[in-house]
C-alpha cells in the first residue's frame, strides 16, 4: 500500500488508523479501526517497527511532506 497508517491527534490523545491492505499492527495486535497510542507503543508495518514517542507538545496538524522528512523507522522487526 502507498499509505500504511495514519497517526493523528484527537480529543486529547494520539490515535492510529490502519490504511493498508496488509494490515498494521500495534504491539503485535492488528489495528482495527482507530486505536489510542501510548508512548513506547510499537507500530509494525511490513518488516519495520516504529516506536511511538510523542513530543511533549501535541502536533495539531502536519503535512505529508514534513512527515516524509521526519522518517520514523527505528528498527527492523526481524532483528
PDB file of C-alpha atoms in Angstrom:
ATOM      1  CA  UNK A   1       0.000   0.000   0.000  1.00  0.00           C
ATOM      2  CA  UNK A   2       1.108   3.540  -0.601  1.00  0.00           C
ATOM      3  CA  UNK A   3      -0.424   4.775   2.661  1.00  0.00           C
ATOM      4  CA  UNK A   4       0.006   2.286   5.508  1.00  0.00           C
ATOM      5  CA  UNK A   5      -1.338   4.103   8.547  1.00  0.00           C
ATOM      6  CA  UNK A   6      -2.483   7.472   9.789  1.00  0.00           C
ATOM      7  CA  UNK A   7      -1.477   8.904  13.168  1.00  0.00           C
ATOM      8  CA  UNK A   8      -3.484  11.892  14.328  1.00  0.00           C
ATOM      9  CA  UNK A   9      -4.112  13.901  17.473  1.00  0.00           C
ATOM     10  CA  UNK A  10      -7.761  13.907  18.507  1.00  0.00           C
ATOM     11  CA  UNK A  11      -9.670  14.554  21.730  1.00  0.00           C
ATOM     12  CA  UNK A  12      -6.513  14.944  23.800  1.00  0.00           C
ATOM     13  CA  UNK A  13      -4.566  11.891  22.636  1.00  0.00           C
ATOM     14  CA  UNK A  14      -2.918  10.322  19.595  1.00  0.00           C
ATOM     15  CA  UNK A  15      -4.648   7.576  17.627  1.00  0.00           C
ATOM     16  CA  UNK A  16      -3.576   5.323  14.776  1.00  0.00           C
ATOM     17  CA  UNK A  17      -5.789   4.157  11.900  1.00  0.00           C
ATOM     18  CA  UNK A  18      -4.873   1.320   9.542  1.00  0.00           C
ATOM     19  CA  UNK A  19      -4.918   2.349   5.869  1.00  0.00           C
ATOM     20  CA  UNK A  20      -3.162  -0.626   4.274  1.00  0.00           C
ATOM     21  CA  UNK A  21      -4.336  -3.758   2.538  1.00  0.00           C
ATOM     22  CA  UNK A  22      -1.898  -5.916   4.502  1.00  0.00           C
ATOM     23  CA  UNK A  23      -2.765  -4.539   7.910  1.00  0.00           C
ATOM     24  CA  UNK A  24      -0.919  -2.537  10.511  1.00  0.00           C
ATOM     25  CA  UNK A  25      -0.110  -3.986  13.916  1.00  0.00           C
ATOM     26  CA  UNK A  26       0.146  -2.183  17.238  1.00  0.00           C
ATOM     27  CA  UNK A  27       2.104  -4.109  19.881  1.00  0.00           C
ATOM     28  CA  UNK A  28       1.621  -7.274  17.757  1.00  0.00           C
ATOM     29  CA  UNK A  29      -2.197  -6.910  17.566  1.00  0.00           C
ATOM     30  CA  UNK A  30      -3.860  -5.903  14.300  1.00  0.00           C
ATOM     31  CA  UNK A  31      -5.172  -2.324  14.302  1.00  0.00           C
ATOM     32  CA  UNK A  32      -8.954  -2.407  13.998  1.00  0.00           C
ATOM     33  CA  UNK A  33     -10.489   0.965  13.233  1.00  0.00           C
ATOM     34  CA  UNK A  34      -8.939   3.700  15.340  1.00  0.00           C
ATOM     35  CA  UNK A  35      -6.785   2.843  18.362  1.00  0.00           C
ATOM     36  CA  UNK A  36      -5.252   5.072  21.017  1.00  0.00           C
ATOM     37  CA  UNK A  37      -1.454   5.312  21.106  1.00  0.00           C
ATOM     38  CA  UNK A  38       0.670   5.408  24.246  1.00  0.00           C
ATOM     39  CA  UNK A  39       4.371   6.361  24.496  1.00  0.00           C
ATOM     40  CA  UNK A  40       6.553   3.349  23.734  1.00  0.00           C
ATOM     41  CA  UNK A  41       3.913   1.554  21.645  1.00  0.00           C
ATOM     42  CA  UNK A  42       5.377  -0.433  18.765  1.00  0.00           C
ATOM     43  CA  UNK A  43       3.803   0.010  15.343  1.00  0.00           C
ATOM     44  CA  UNK A  44       4.574  -2.815  12.894  1.00  0.00           C
ATOM     45  CA  UNK A  45       4.400  -2.037   9.177  1.00  0.00           C
ATOM     46  CA  UNK A  46       5.701  -4.799   6.895  1.00  0.00           C
ATOM     47  CA  UNK A  47       9.057  -5.787   8.437  1.00  0.00           C
ATOM     48  CA  UNK A  48       9.663  -2.381  10.058  1.00  0.00           C
ATOM     49  CA  UNK A  49       8.988  -1.323  13.641  1.00  0.00           C
ATOM     50  CA  UNK A  50       8.215   2.281  14.566  1.00  0.00           C
ATOM     51  CA  UNK A  51       8.316   3.152  18.258  1.00  0.00           C
ATOM     52  CA  UNK A  52       5.765   5.827  19.097  1.00  0.00           C
ATOM     53  CA  UNK A  53       7.374   8.535  21.233  1.00  0.00           C
ATOM     54  CA  UNK A  54       5.494  11.845  21.010  1.00  0.00           C
ATOM     55  CA  UNK A  55       6.979  15.203  21.936  1.00  0.00           C
ATOM     56  CA  UNK A  56       5.532  16.960  24.957  1.00  0.00           C
ATOM     57  CA  UNK A  57       3.508  19.368  22.812  1.00  0.00           C
ATOM     58  CA  UNK A  58       0.960  17.687  20.500  1.00  0.00           C
ATOM     59  CA  UNK A  59       1.056  18.355  16.790  1.00  0.00           C
ATOM     60  CA  UNK A  60      -2.364  19.635  15.797  1.00  0.00           C
ATOM     61  CA  UNK A  61      -1.759  19.433  12.068  1.00  0.00           C
ATOM     62  CA  UNK A  62       1.224  18.367   9.983  1.00  0.00           C
ATOM     63  CA  UNK A  63       1.554  17.942   6.237  1.00  0.00           C
ATOM     64  CA  UNK A  64       2.759  14.789   4.437  1.00  0.00           C
ATOM     65  CA  UNK A  65       5.974  16.480   3.258  1.00  0.00           C
ATOM     66  CA  UNK A  66       7.025  17.090   6.861  1.00  0.00           C
ATOM     67  CA  UNK A  67       6.176  13.526   7.871  1.00  0.00           C
ATOM     68  CA  UNK A  68       8.258  12.148   4.989  1.00  0.00           C
ATOM     69  CA  UNK A  69      11.209  14.292   6.003  1.00  0.00           C
ATOM     70  CA  UNK A  70      10.982  13.127   9.621  1.00  0.00           C
ATOM     71  CA  UNK A  71      11.331   9.441   8.736  1.00  0.00           C
ATOM     72  CA  UNK A  72      10.393   7.322  11.709  1.00  0.00           C
ATOM     73  CA  UNK A  73      11.694   3.832  11.063  1.00  0.00           C
ATOM     74  CA  UNK A  74      13.815   2.934  14.059  1.00  0.00           C
ATOM     75  CA  UNK A  75      14.280  -0.793  13.726  1.00  0.00           C
ATOM     76  CA  UNK A  76      13.630  -3.979  11.860  1.00  0.00           C
ATOM     77  CA  UNK A  77      11.286  -6.497  13.462  1.00  0.00           C
ATOM     78  CA  UNK A  78      13.484  -9.354  12.215  1.00  0.00           C
ATOM     79  CA  UNK A  79      16.455  -8.206  14.329  1.00  0.00           C
TER      80      UNK A  79
END
